[in-house]
Amino acid sequence: MATSTDAQEFSSIKFDYLIIGGGTAGLAVASRLAEIPSLTIGVLEAGKSGYGDDDIDIPAYSGRALGGPYDWHFQTTPQPGLGGRTLPWNRGKVLGGSSALNYMTWNRGSKEDYNAWEELGNDGWGWDSLLPYFKRSERFHPPPPNFKDNHQASYNEPNSFLGEDGPINVSYTRDFSPSHALWHATFNEVGVESNPAHLDGSNVGVWTTIVAVNPETATRSYATHYCLTPPANLHILTEALVEQVVLDKKDGEWAATGVRFSHYGKQYVASAAREVILSAGSVQSPQLLELSGVGRADVLGAAGIPLKVESPNVGENLQEHIMLPMVFEVDPKLPHPDDLFIEEIAATAYEQYQREKSGRLTVLPCSMAYLPVSKLAPKEDVASLSSRSQQLERFGAEQTSILSSRFDTDKQLGQVEFVFDLGNWNPSFAPKEEGKRYCSMLLVLQYPYSRGSIHIDPKDGPTADGVPATAHQQPVIDPQYYVGPHGELDLEIMLHGAKFAQKICSTKPLKNVIPGPASPSSAVVSDEDLRGWIVENTITDWHPTGTCAMGGRVGQAGGVVDERLRVYGVKGLRVIDASVMPLHISAHLQATVYAIGEKGADMILEDAGLRS
C-alpha cells in the first residue's frame, strides 16, 4: 500500500477534494472519487498504517488492538446512570479506522430502519435507495455446500441482496466455536425461528452472521482494501492530525477551502478547490466542526473558539448501542479461546493458520439473534413501554411516532441483539475460582432512547495565556446512559432482555454445556437486584451515531447536514460517516457506514456534474 510521509509535498498539491479521516467511510469516498482521473484527491489520517499486522489481520486476534497504539483511547465522562463509572470508548486511530479494530460482524438493519431516515425528510436514504450501495462495497463468498447444514449458514438464493465484486470481502468463518452448533436449536426450542435471509431487509430471528474476512487468506477485510494500490491521483498522508477546517468568507457566506493539520509537530495547510469531506467519525467529526467555528455558541465560547456558523445540533443527538455482557460457567471440556494463552496450544494454532488458513484462529463470534421486545416481555409490559415512549418530550412529533411504533407487534423489529461466545466478555467480572471456564451472552440495545452529546471541552478553553481548545485534547463524551425518562425506558428493555437471556441459557441444548450463572450470580433474583446489576455492568458496544445528523424536513433545527450530507451554513463542506444517521439502526455499523461512503461519493460527483 502506497502512503505518503512527506507532509510538505502533500500540502503543496492542488487538491480538488480533501478527506479528513482515512477510516471506514473516508477511504470508500476517496477511492470512488479517485475513479475520475481528472480529479486529485487527498486523505489525511491521524493514525499510521497497520497493514500486515497480525493483531489486525488474524480473525481470532480481534480485540487485541483495542487500547493499543491503533486506538484513540477515548473515555466517557462519569455516567450517573452507570453508578458513576467511566467507560473506555475505543475508536480506530489507524488507516482503515475502526474497521481495523472491530470484530468484523457484517450485517444490515431492517428495511424500516433506513426507511425511517427517509420518513424524516431525508430523500434517497430509504432501504431501496441504499441497497445498491450496500452491494457495491461487498464481495460475498458463498460458503461450501456442507456449511449450510452443519453451521446454519444460509442466505437467499439466487443471491440478489449481496454484492459480488466490491472491495470488502465478506464470508462465513472457516471454523466455528463448538457452542455454535447449539445456538439455533436452543432459540428454536423457545419459539424463535431461524432467519435464513437476515441480510435481505429483516434481521429478526436467529442466524449465523457473515464477517468481513477474505476466505482465501483468512484475514480481516477492512477499509484499506479500497486503496491497496491507489491510483496516481489519490494521495494518502498518515500520522497527520487535522486541527481545523479552514473557513473563508466568500460572497458573504462561509466556505471550506482547506484544512490545517500537524505532522510530527509541524503545522501545515492543504487546500481543496472543490470540497472538504469530514469523515472523522461520530466522535471527531463534531469535534472538528466545533474547532472550526461551527456549532453551539455557548460551547464554542467556553472553549475559546470564535463562532462562525451557529449550528445548535453539532455534537448533540448522540446515540449508542448499549451492551450488557452476562457471564455463565461453561463445560471446561469444550475447546475454549482461553486455551490460546497456553503457549504450546497457541503455537500449534498459529502454525495451522499459517499453513491451512483454518483452525482456531479463524473463529469469530457468529451466533446471532435479533428480537422484538414483544418476544422478551409480557404484553402488558410491552404496552406500558409503548405508552411511555409516546410521552417523551425530547423528540419531535415525527421521531416520537417512529420510535414508539417500534413496539408495535406487527413491526417485528430487532430491538435487542443477542450474541453468544465462549470466554468472559465482562470487564467487571473477575473469576475467583481456578479451573472454571466461562461463556458470555451479550445483549445489545438497538434503538436506544438515551441521548447524549460530544463536545470540545471547556476546561481546555482559554487559559491565562488565551490558548483555545485544540484537536490534541479529547472531547467530552457523555452518552447519558440510563439517565432520565429516556434512559429509564432503555433500562426496562434491558431488564426484559436479561431475563430472556437467562431463559435461553437454561434451555437445552445450550443448557447442556452451561452448569450455571456466574455474573449475575444465582443470588440476583429480584427485578430490583437485576436492575442494579445491569447498571453496574453495562458497557458500550462501540457503535456511536447521530452527532452530525441529517436534519430532514426540519433542517438545521433538527440536524447538522442536509440529505446531500452538506453542512448547513458552510459551502464546500460535507460530513460522510456514521455521525449523519438521524436514528440508530438495528445492526452492527460497518456495512452501513460503507454504504454511506459509497452513496456520499456518488452525491459529490453528481453535484459536481461528474456523474449523472
Coordinates of C-alpha atoms in Angstrom, one line a residue:
M1 CA 0.0 0.0 0.0
A2 CA 1.4 3.4 -1.0
T3 CA 1.0 6.1 1.6
S4 CA 2.9 9.4 1.9
T5 CA 5.1 10.5 4.8
D6 CA 6.1 13.9 3.2
A7 CA 3.7 16.5 4.7
Q8 CA 5.4 19.3 2.8
E9 CA 4.9 17.6 -0.5
F10 CA 1.3 16.8 0.4
S11 CA 0.5 20.3 1.4
S12 CA 1.8 21.6 -1.9
I13 CA -0.6 19.5 -4.0
K14 CA -3.6 21.3 -5.6
F15 CA -6.4 19.0 -4.4
D16 CA -9.9 19.0 -5.7
Y17 CA -11.2 17.1 -2.7
L18 CA -9.7 16.7 0.8
I19 CA -11.0 14.0 3.0
I20 CA -10.4 14.2 6.8
G21 CA -10.1 10.6 8.2
G22 CA -8.8 7.5 6.4
G23 CA -11.3 5.2 8.0
T24 CA -14.4 3.2 7.0
A25 CA -16.3 5.9 5.2
G26 CA -13.3 8.1 4.3
L27 CA -11.4 5.5 2.2
A28 CA -14.6 4.5 0.5
V29 CA -15.3 8.1 -0.5
A30 CA -11.6 8.7 -1.6
S31 CA -11.4 5.5 -3.7
R32 CA -14.7 6.3 -5.6
L33 CA -13.8 9.9 -6.2
A34 CA -10.3 8.8 -7.5
E35 CA -12.0 6.8 -10.2
I36 CA -12.4 10.1 -12.0
P37 CA -8.9 10.6 -13.4
S38 CA -9.2 14.3 -13.8
L39 CA -9.7 14.8 -10.0
T40 CA -6.9 15.0 -7.4
I41 CA -7.9 13.5 -4.0
G42 CA -6.2 13.9 -0.7
V43 CA -6.7 11.9 2.5
L44 CA -5.4 12.9 5.9
E45 CA -5.3 10.1 8.6
A46 CA -4.1 10.8 12.1
G47 CA -3.0 7.2 12.7
K48 CA -0.4 5.1 10.9
S49 CA -0.9 2.1 8.7
G50 CA -1.4 -1.2 10.4
Y51 CA -1.4 -3.1 7.2
G52 CA 0.1 -6.6 7.7
D53 CA -0.1 -6.5 11.5
D54 CA -1.3 -9.9 12.9
D55 CA -3.3 -8.1 15.6
I56 CA -5.4 -6.6 12.9
D57 CA -5.4 -9.3 10.3
I58 CA -5.9 -12.6 12.2
P59 CA -9.7 -13.0 12.9
A60 CA -9.3 -14.6 16.4
Y61 CA -6.9 -11.8 17.4
S62 CA -9.8 -9.3 17.1
G63 CA -9.8 -7.2 20.2
R64 CA -6.1 -7.3 20.8
A65 CA -5.6 -3.9 19.2
L66 CA -8.1 -2.2 21.5
G67 CA -6.3 0.0 23.9
G68 CA -3.0 -0.2 21.9
P69 CA -1.2 2.2 19.5
Y70 CA -4.0 1.9 17.0
D71 CA -6.6 3.2 19.4
W72 CA -7.6 6.8 20.3
H73 CA -8.1 5.8 23.9
F74 CA -11.3 7.9 24.3
Q75 CA -13.3 7.7 27.6
T76 CA -16.7 8.8 28.6
T77 CA -17.4 11.2 31.4
P78 CA -18.6 9.5 34.6
Q79 CA -22.0 8.2 33.9
P80 CA -24.6 8.7 36.7
G81 CA -26.8 6.1 35.1
L82 CA -24.0 3.5 35.4
G83 CA -23.2 4.3 39.1
G84 CA -20.7 6.9 38.2
R85 CA -18.5 4.6 36.1
T86 CA -16.3 5.9 33.2
L87 CA -16.2 3.7 30.2
P88 CA -13.4 3.3 27.5
W89 CA -14.6 4.3 24.1
N90 CA -12.3 2.6 21.7
R91 CA -12.0 4.1 18.2
G92 CA -9.5 3.3 15.5
K93 CA -6.5 5.6 15.1
V94 CA -5.1 3.8 12.1
L95 CA -5.5 3.7 8.4
G96 CA -8.8 1.9 8.0
G97 CA -10.2 3.4 11.2
S98 CA -12.4 1.3 13.4
S99 CA -12.9 -1.2 10.6
A100 CA -9.3 -2.3 11.5
L101 CA -10.3 -2.8 15.2
N102 CA -13.8 -4.2 15.2
Y103 CA -15.0 -7.8 15.5
M104 CA -15.8 -8.0 11.7
T105 CA -19.5 -8.7 12.0
W106 CA -21.2 -7.9 8.7
N107 CA -25.0 -7.3 8.8
R108 CA -27.6 -4.7 8.0
G109 CA -30.6 -3.2 9.7
S110 CA -34.1 -3.8 8.8
K111 CA -35.8 -2.0 5.9
E112 CA -37.7 0.1 8.4
D113 CA -34.5 1.4 9.9
Y114 CA -33.5 3.1 6.7
N115 CA -37.0 4.0 5.6
A116 CA -37.3 5.9 8.9
W117 CA -34.5 8.2 7.8
E118 CA -36.4 8.9 4.6
E119 CA -39.7 9.4 6.5
L120 CA -37.9 12.3 8.4
G121 CA -37.4 14.0 5.1
N122 CA -34.1 12.7 4.0
D123 CA -34.9 11.8 0.5
G124 CA -32.9 8.9 -1.1
W125 CA -32.0 7.3 2.2
G126 CA -34.6 4.5 2.4
W127 CA -33.8 0.8 2.0
D128 CA -34.4 0.6 -1.7
S129 CA -32.1 3.5 -2.4
L130 CA -29.3 2.3 -0.1
L131 CA -29.3 -1.4 -1.2
P132 CA -27.2 -0.8 -4.3
Y133 CA -24.6 0.9 -2.2
F134 CA -24.5 -1.9 0.3
K135 CA -23.9 -4.3 -2.6
R136 CA -21.3 -2.0 -4.2
S137 CA -19.0 -2.2 -1.2
E138 CA -19.0 -6.0 -0.8
R139 CA -17.7 -9.2 -2.4
F140 CA -19.6 -12.1 -0.9
H141 CA -18.0 -15.5 -1.0
P142 CA -20.7 -18.3 -0.8
P143 CA -19.9 -21.0 1.7
P144 CA -19.1 -24.6 0.8
P145 CA -22.3 -26.7 0.4
N146 CA -21.8 -28.6 3.7
F147 CA -21.7 -25.3 5.7
K148 CA -25.4 -24.7 5.2
D149 CA -26.5 -27.8 7.1
N150 CA -23.6 -28.1 9.5
H151 CA -23.5 -24.4 10.6
Q152 CA -26.9 -23.0 9.6
A153 CA -25.0 -20.7 7.2
S154 CA -28.0 -19.8 5.0
Y155 CA -28.9 -16.9 2.7
N156 CA -31.4 -16.4 -0.1
E157 CA -30.5 -18.0 -3.4
P158 CA -30.2 -16.9 -6.1
N159 CA -28.4 -14.1 -4.3
S160 CA -29.8 -10.7 -5.2
F161 CA -29.1 -8.9 -2.0
L162 CA -25.3 -9.4 -1.7
G163 CA -22.6 -7.8 -3.8
E164 CA -20.2 -9.9 -5.8
D165 CA -17.3 -7.6 -6.9
G166 CA -16.8 -4.9 -4.2
P167 CA -13.6 -4.2 -2.4
I168 CA -14.6 -5.7 1.0
N169 CA -14.6 -9.5 1.2
V170 CA -17.4 -11.0 3.3
S171 CA -17.8 -14.6 4.1
Y172 CA -18.7 -17.2 6.7
T173 CA -15.8 -18.1 9.1
R174 CA -13.7 -21.1 8.2
D175 CA -14.2 -22.7 11.6
F176 CA -16.8 -22.3 14.3
S177 CA -17.0 -22.2 18.1
P178 CA -18.2 -25.6 19.5
S179 CA -21.1 -23.8 21.1
H180 CA -22.4 -22.5 17.8
A181 CA -23.9 -25.9 17.0
L182 CA -26.3 -25.5 19.9
W183 CA -27.4 -21.9 19.1
H184 CA -30.2 -22.2 16.6
A185 CA -31.7 -25.3 18.2
T186 CA -31.9 -23.5 21.6
F187 CA -33.7 -20.5 20.2
N188 CA -36.0 -22.7 18.1
E189 CA -36.9 -24.5 21.3
V190 CA -38.3 -21.3 22.8
G191 CA -40.2 -20.4 19.7
V192 CA -37.7 -18.2 17.8
E193 CA -37.4 -19.2 14.2
S194 CA -34.1 -19.2 12.2
N195 CA -33.8 -16.5 9.6
P196 CA -32.0 -17.7 6.5
A197 CA -32.3 -14.3 4.8
H198 CA -31.1 -11.9 7.6
L199 CA -29.4 -9.5 5.1
D200 CA -32.5 -9.1 2.9
G201 CA -34.3 -6.4 4.9
S202 CA -35.3 -8.1 8.1
N203 CA -32.8 -9.4 10.7
V204 CA -35.4 -10.7 13.2
G205 CA -34.8 -14.3 14.3
V206 CA -31.7 -16.4 15.0
W207 CA -28.9 -16.7 12.4
T208 CA -25.3 -17.2 11.7
T209 CA -23.6 -14.0 10.7
I210 CA -21.1 -13.4 7.9
V211 CA -18.0 -11.5 8.7
A212 CA -15.6 -9.1 6.9
V213 CA -13.0 -11.8 6.2
N214 CA -11.3 -12.8 3.0
P215 CA -11.7 -16.6 3.0
E216 CA -8.8 -17.1 0.6
T217 CA -6.3 -15.6 3.0
A218 CA -8.4 -15.9 6.2
T219 CA -7.6 -12.3 7.1
R220 CA -9.6 -9.3 8.0
S221 CA -11.0 -7.3 5.1
Y222 CA -11.3 -3.7 6.0
A223 CA -11.3 -0.1 4.6
T224 CA -7.7 -0.1 3.5
H225 CA -8.7 -2.7 0.8
Y226 CA -10.4 0.2 -1.0
C227 CA -7.0 1.5 -1.9
L228 CA -4.4 -1.3 -1.7
T229 CA -3.0 0.0 -4.9
P230 CA -4.1 3.7 -5.0
P231 CA -4.2 5.4 -8.4
A232 CA -1.8 8.3 -9.1
N233 CA -4.5 10.9 -8.3
L234 CA -5.1 9.6 -4.8
H235 CA -2.7 10.8 -2.1
I236 CA -2.9 9.5 1.5
L237 CA -0.9 11.1 4.3
T238 CA -0.8 9.1 7.5
E239 CA 0.1 10.4 11.1
A240 CA -1.4 13.7 10.1
L241 CA -3.8 15.2 12.7
V242 CA -6.3 17.7 11.2
E243 CA -6.8 20.5 13.7
Q244 CA -9.2 22.7 11.8
V245 CA -11.2 23.1 8.6
V246 CA -10.2 26.4 7.0
L247 CA -13.4 28.5 6.5
D248 CA -13.2 31.7 4.5
K249 CA -15.9 34.2 3.7
K250 CA -17.0 34.2 0.0
D251 CA -19.7 36.5 -1.2
G252 CA -21.0 36.8 2.4
E253 CA -21.1 33.1 3.0
W254 CA -18.6 30.8 4.8
A255 CA -16.9 28.3 2.6
A256 CA -14.5 25.4 3.3
T257 CA -11.2 26.0 1.4
G258 CA -8.8 23.5 3.1
V259 CA -7.5 22.2 6.4
R260 CA -4.8 22.9 8.9
F261 CA -3.0 19.8 10.1
S262 CA 0.0 18.8 12.1
H263 CA 2.6 16.2 11.2
Y264 CA 5.4 15.3 13.6
G265 CA 4.9 18.5 15.5
K266 CA 5.0 20.8 12.4
Q267 CA 2.0 22.8 11.1
Y268 CA 0.8 22.7 7.5
V269 CA -2.1 23.8 5.4
A270 CA -3.6 21.9 2.5
S271 CA -6.2 23.4 0.2
A272 CA -9.2 22.0 -1.6
A273 CA -10.6 23.6 -4.8
R274 CA -14.0 21.9 -4.7
E275 CA -14.8 20.4 -1.2
V276 CA -13.6 19.3 2.1
I277 CA -15.2 16.0 3.3
L278 CA -15.3 15.3 7.0
S279 CA -15.1 11.5 7.7
A280 CA -13.7 11.5 11.2
G281 CA -16.5 9.5 12.8
S282 CA -19.1 10.2 15.4
V283 CA -16.6 11.4 17.9
Q284 CA -14.3 13.6 15.9
S285 CA -16.4 15.0 13.1
P286 CA -18.4 17.1 15.6
Q287 CA -15.2 17.9 17.5
L288 CA -13.6 19.3 14.3
L289 CA -16.7 21.2 13.3
E290 CA -16.6 23.0 16.7
L291 CA -12.8 23.6 16.5
S292 CA -13.5 25.2 13.0
G293 CA -16.2 27.5 14.4
V294 CA -19.3 25.6 13.6
G295 CA -21.5 24.7 16.5
R296 CA -23.3 26.0 19.6
A297 CA -22.3 29.5 20.6
D298 CA -22.1 28.6 24.3
V299 CA -19.9 25.5 23.7
L300 CA -17.5 27.4 21.4
G301 CA -17.4 30.4 23.6
A302 CA -16.4 28.4 26.7
A303 CA -13.6 26.7 24.7
G304 CA -12.3 29.9 23.2
I305 CA -13.3 29.2 19.6
P306 CA -14.6 32.1 17.6
L307 CA -18.1 31.4 16.3
K308 CA -18.6 31.4 12.6
V309 CA -21.7 29.4 12.0
E310 CA -24.3 28.9 14.7
S311 CA -25.3 25.2 14.4
P312 CA -27.0 24.1 17.6
N313 CA -27.1 20.4 16.9
V314 CA -23.4 19.8 16.3
G315 CA -22.4 17.1 18.8
E316 CA -25.9 16.6 20.0
N317 CA -28.2 13.6 19.3
L318 CA -25.5 11.1 20.4
Q319 CA -27.0 7.5 20.2
E320 CA -25.0 4.4 21.2
H321 CA -25.8 0.7 21.3
I322 CA -25.8 -0.2 25.0
M323 CA -24.2 -3.6 25.7
L324 CA -24.7 -5.9 28.7
P325 CA -22.3 -8.9 29.0
M326 CA -23.8 -11.7 31.0
V327 CA -21.4 -14.4 32.0
F328 CA -22.1 -18.1 32.6
E329 CA -20.0 -21.1 33.5
V330 CA -19.3 -23.4 30.6
D331 CA -18.2 -27.0 30.3
P332 CA -14.4 -27.0 30.8
K333 CA -14.0 -29.8 28.3
L334 CA -15.1 -27.6 25.4
P335 CA -12.2 -26.1 23.3
H336 CA -12.0 -22.6 24.6
P337 CA -10.4 -19.3 23.5
D338 CA -8.5 -19.2 26.8
D339 CA -6.5 -22.2 25.5
L340 CA -4.7 -19.7 23.2
F341 CA -3.0 -18.3 26.3
I342 CA -1.2 -21.6 26.6
E343 CA 2.0 -21.3 24.7
E344 CA 2.0 -24.8 23.1
I345 CA -1.6 -24.6 22.0
A346 CA -1.2 -21.1 20.7
A347 CA 1.9 -22.1 18.7
T348 CA 0.1 -25.1 17.2
A349 CA -2.9 -22.9 16.3
Y350 CA -0.7 -20.3 14.6
E351 CA 1.1 -22.9 12.6
Q352 CA -2.2 -24.4 11.4
Y353 CA -3.4 -21.0 10.5
Q354 CA -0.3 -20.1 8.5
R355 CA -0.3 -23.5 6.8
E356 CA -4.0 -24.1 6.1
K357 CA -5.8 -20.8 6.8
S358 CA -8.1 -22.6 9.1
G359 CA -8.4 -23.7 12.7
R360 CA -8.9 -21.8 16.0
L361 CA -7.5 -18.5 14.7
T362 CA -10.3 -18.2 12.1
V363 CA -13.1 -18.4 14.7
L364 CA -15.2 -15.3 15.4
P365 CA -18.4 -14.6 17.3
C366 CA -21.1 -15.5 14.8
S367 CA -24.1 -16.8 16.9
M368 CA -26.6 -14.0 16.5
A369 CA -30.3 -13.3 17.2
Y370 CA -32.3 -10.1 16.9
L371 CA -35.7 -10.0 18.7
P372 CA -38.5 -7.5 19.2
V373 CA -39.5 -6.6 22.8
S374 CA -42.7 -8.5 22.3
K375 CA -40.7 -11.7 22.3
L376 CA -39.0 -10.7 25.6
A377 CA -41.7 -9.2 27.7
P378 CA -45.4 -9.9 28.6
K379 CA -48.0 -8.0 26.5
E380 CA -48.9 -5.6 29.4
D381 CA -45.2 -4.6 29.8
V382 CA -44.8 -4.0 26.1
A383 CA -48.0 -1.9 26.1
S384 CA -46.6 0.1 29.1
L385 CA -43.3 0.7 27.3
S386 CA -45.1 1.8 24.2
S387 CA -47.2 4.3 26.1
R388 CA -44.2 5.7 28.0
S389 CA -42.3 6.1 24.7
Q390 CA -45.1 8.3 23.3
Q391 CA -44.9 10.7 26.3
L392 CA -41.2 11.6 25.9
E393 CA -40.8 15.3 25.2
R394 CA -37.3 15.3 23.8
F395 CA -38.1 14.2 20.3
G396 CA -40.2 15.9 17.7
A397 CA -43.5 14.5 16.7
E398 CA -42.1 12.6 13.7
Q399 CA -39.3 10.9 15.6
T400 CA -41.6 10.1 18.5
S401 CA -44.1 8.5 16.2
I402 CA -41.3 6.4 14.6
L403 CA -39.7 5.4 17.9
S404 CA -42.9 4.4 19.6
S405 CA -44.2 2.5 16.6
R406 CA -41.2 0.1 17.0
F407 CA -43.1 -1.5 19.9
D408 CA -46.0 -2.5 17.6
T409 CA -46.1 -6.3 17.4
D410 CA -46.8 -6.3 13.7
K411 CA -43.5 -4.4 13.0
Q412 CA -41.3 -7.3 14.3
L413 CA -38.1 -5.2 14.6
G414 CA -34.9 -6.4 16.3
Q415 CA -34.9 -4.2 19.4
V416 CA -32.4 -6.4 21.2
E417 CA -29.5 -8.3 19.8
F418 CA -28.2 -11.5 21.4
V419 CA -24.6 -12.7 20.7
F420 CA -23.1 -15.8 22.3
D421 CA -19.4 -16.5 22.6
L422 CA -17.1 -18.6 24.7
G423 CA -15.0 -16.5 27.0
N424 CA -15.5 -13.8 29.6
W425 CA -16.6 -10.5 27.9
N426 CA -17.4 -8.7 31.1
P427 CA -14.6 -6.4 32.2
S428 CA -16.2 -6.1 35.7
F429 CA -16.3 -9.8 36.3
A430 CA -13.1 -11.2 37.8
P431 CA -13.4 -15.0 38.3
K432 CA -12.4 -16.1 41.8
E433 CA -12.3 -19.9 41.3
E434 CA -9.5 -21.5 39.3
G435 CA -10.2 -24.2 36.8
K436 CA -13.5 -22.8 35.7
R437 CA -14.3 -21.7 32.1
Y438 CA -16.8 -19.1 31.1
C439 CA -19.1 -18.1 28.2
S440 CA -20.9 -14.8 27.6
M441 CA -24.3 -13.8 26.4
L442 CA -24.1 -10.3 25.1
L443 CA -27.3 -8.2 25.0
V444 CA -27.2 -5.1 22.8
L445 CA -30.0 -2.5 22.8
Q446 CA -30.5 -1.5 19.2
Y447 CA -32.9 1.5 19.4
P448 CA -31.7 3.5 22.4
Y449 CA -33.9 6.3 23.8
S450 CA -30.9 7.7 25.8
R451 CA -29.5 10.7 24.1
G452 CA -26.1 12.2 24.9
S453 CA -23.5 14.6 23.4
I454 CA -19.9 15.0 22.3
H455 CA -18.3 18.5 22.5
I456 CA -15.0 20.1 22.8
D457 CA -14.0 20.5 26.5
P458 CA -14.5 24.0 28.0
K459 CA -11.7 23.1 30.5
D460 CA -9.4 23.1 27.5
G461 CA -10.5 26.6 26.5
P462 CA -8.8 29.9 27.1
T463 CA -6.3 29.8 30.0
A464 CA -4.3 32.7 31.3
D465 CA -2.4 32.8 28.0
G466 CA -5.6 32.7 26.0
V467 CA -4.9 29.4 24.2
P468 CA -8.2 27.9 22.9
A469 CA -9.2 24.2 22.8
T470 CA -7.3 22.1 20.2
A471 CA -7.7 18.8 18.4
H472 CA -4.9 17.3 20.6
Q473 CA -7.4 17.3 23.5
Q474 CA -10.1 14.7 24.0
P475 CA -13.6 15.8 23.5
V476 CA -16.2 15.4 26.3
I477 CA -18.1 12.2 25.5
D478 CA -21.3 12.0 27.6
P479 CA -23.7 9.2 26.3
Q480 CA -26.2 9.8 29.2
Y481 CA -26.8 6.0 29.6
Y482 CA -30.0 5.2 31.5
V483 CA -30.4 8.9 32.6
G484 CA -33.9 10.5 32.8
P485 CA -37.2 9.1 31.5
H486 CA -35.5 8.2 28.2
G487 CA -32.8 6.2 29.9
E488 CA -35.3 4.6 32.3
L489 CA -37.0 3.2 29.2
D490 CA -33.7 1.7 28.0
L491 CA -33.1 0.1 31.4
E492 CA -36.5 -1.6 31.4
I493 CA -35.9 -3.0 27.9
M494 CA -32.5 -4.3 29.0
L495 CA -34.2 -5.9 32.1
H496 CA -36.5 -7.9 29.9
G497 CA -33.6 -8.8 27.7
A498 CA -31.5 -10.0 30.6
K499 CA -34.3 -12.3 31.9
F500 CA -34.8 -13.7 28.4
A501 CA -31.0 -14.4 28.2
Q502 CA -31.2 -16.3 31.4
K503 CA -34.1 -18.3 29.9
I504 CA -32.0 -19.1 26.8
C505 CA -29.0 -20.3 28.8
S506 CA -31.2 -22.6 30.9
T507 CA -32.8 -24.2 27.8
K508 CA -31.5 -27.3 26.1
P509 CA -29.3 -28.0 24.2
L510 CA -27.3 -24.9 25.2
K511 CA -28.0 -25.7 28.9
N512 CA -26.2 -29.0 28.4
V513 CA -22.8 -27.1 28.4
I514 CA -23.8 -24.4 30.9
P515 CA -23.6 -25.6 34.6
G516 CA -24.9 -22.3 35.9
P517 CA -24.7 -18.5 36.1
A518 CA -21.6 -16.5 37.1
S519 CA -22.4 -12.9 36.6
P520 CA -25.1 -12.1 37.6
S521 CA -24.8 -14.8 40.2
S522 CA -27.7 -17.0 41.3
A523 CA -28.2 -14.7 44.3
V524 CA -29.5 -12.0 41.9
V525 CA -33.2 -13.0 41.8
S526 CA -35.5 -9.9 42.1
D527 CA -36.1 -7.4 39.3
E528 CA -34.7 -4.7 41.6
D529 CA -31.5 -6.6 42.1
L530 CA -31.2 -7.4 38.4
R531 CA -31.7 -3.7 37.6
G532 CA -28.9 -2.9 40.0
W533 CA -26.6 -5.4 38.4
I534 CA -27.4 -4.1 34.9
V535 CA -26.4 -0.5 36.0
E536 CA -23.1 -1.9 37.3
N537 CA -22.2 -4.0 34.3
T538 CA -23.5 -2.2 31.2
I539 CA -20.7 -1.2 28.7
T540 CA -20.5 0.4 25.2
D541 CA -20.9 -1.6 22.0
W542 CA -18.7 0.9 20.1
H543 CA -21.5 1.9 17.7
P544 CA -21.9 5.7 18.2
T545 CA -24.1 7.6 15.7
G546 CA -26.1 10.8 15.3
T547 CA -23.7 13.7 16.3
C548 CA -23.9 15.3 12.8
A549 CA -27.3 14.1 11.9
M550 CA -29.3 14.7 8.7
G551 CA -31.9 17.3 9.5
G552 CA -34.6 16.2 7.2
R553 CA -37.7 18.4 6.9
V554 CA -36.8 20.5 9.9
G555 CA -33.4 21.3 8.5
Q556 CA -30.8 22.9 10.8
A557 CA -33.4 22.9 13.7
G558 CA -33.0 19.1 13.8
G559 CA -29.6 18.3 12.4
V560 CA -26.2 19.4 11.1
V561 CA -26.3 18.3 7.4
D562 CA -28.9 18.1 4.7
E563 CA -29.9 14.9 2.8
R564 CA -26.9 15.6 0.5
L565 CA -24.7 15.5 3.6
R566 CA -23.8 19.2 3.1
V567 CA -23.1 21.1 6.4
Y568 CA -25.8 23.7 6.9
G569 CA -24.3 27.2 6.6
V570 CA -21.0 26.2 5.0
K571 CA -20.3 25.8 1.3
G572 CA -18.0 23.1 0.1
L573 CA -18.1 21.1 3.4
R574 CA -19.8 17.7 3.9
V575 CA -19.8 15.1 6.6
I576 CA -19.8 11.5 5.4
D577 CA -19.7 8.9 8.2
A578 CA -21.8 7.3 10.9
S579 CA -22.5 10.6 12.6
V580 CA -25.0 11.6 9.9
M581 CA -27.5 8.9 10.9
P582 CA -30.5 10.7 12.4
L583 CA -31.8 7.5 14.1
H584 CA -29.9 4.4 15.2
I585 CA -30.2 1.1 13.3
S586 CA -30.7 -2.5 14.4
A587 CA -27.3 -3.7 13.2
H588 CA -23.5 -3.5 13.6
L589 CA -22.4 -0.4 11.8
Q590 CA -19.6 -1.1 9.4
A591 CA -21.7 -2.3 6.4
T592 CA -24.0 0.7 6.7
V593 CA -21.0 3.1 7.0
Y594 CA -19.5 1.7 3.9
A595 CA -22.9 2.2 2.1
I596 CA -23.0 5.8 3.4
G597 CA -19.5 6.4 2.0
E598 CA -20.4 4.9 -1.3
K599 CA -23.6 6.9 -1.6
G600 CA -21.8 10.1 -0.4
A601 CA -19.2 9.7 -3.1
D602 CA -22.0 9.4 -5.7
M603 CA -23.6 12.6 -4.4
I604 CA -20.4 14.5 -4.6
L605 CA -19.9 13.5 -8.2
E606 CA -23.5 14.2 -9.1
D607 CA -23.4 17.6 -7.6
A608 CA -20.2 18.4 -9.4
G609 CA -21.7 17.3 -12.7
L610 CA -19.2 14.4 -13.0
R611 CA -21.8 11.7 -12.7
S612 CA -25.4 11.6 -13.9

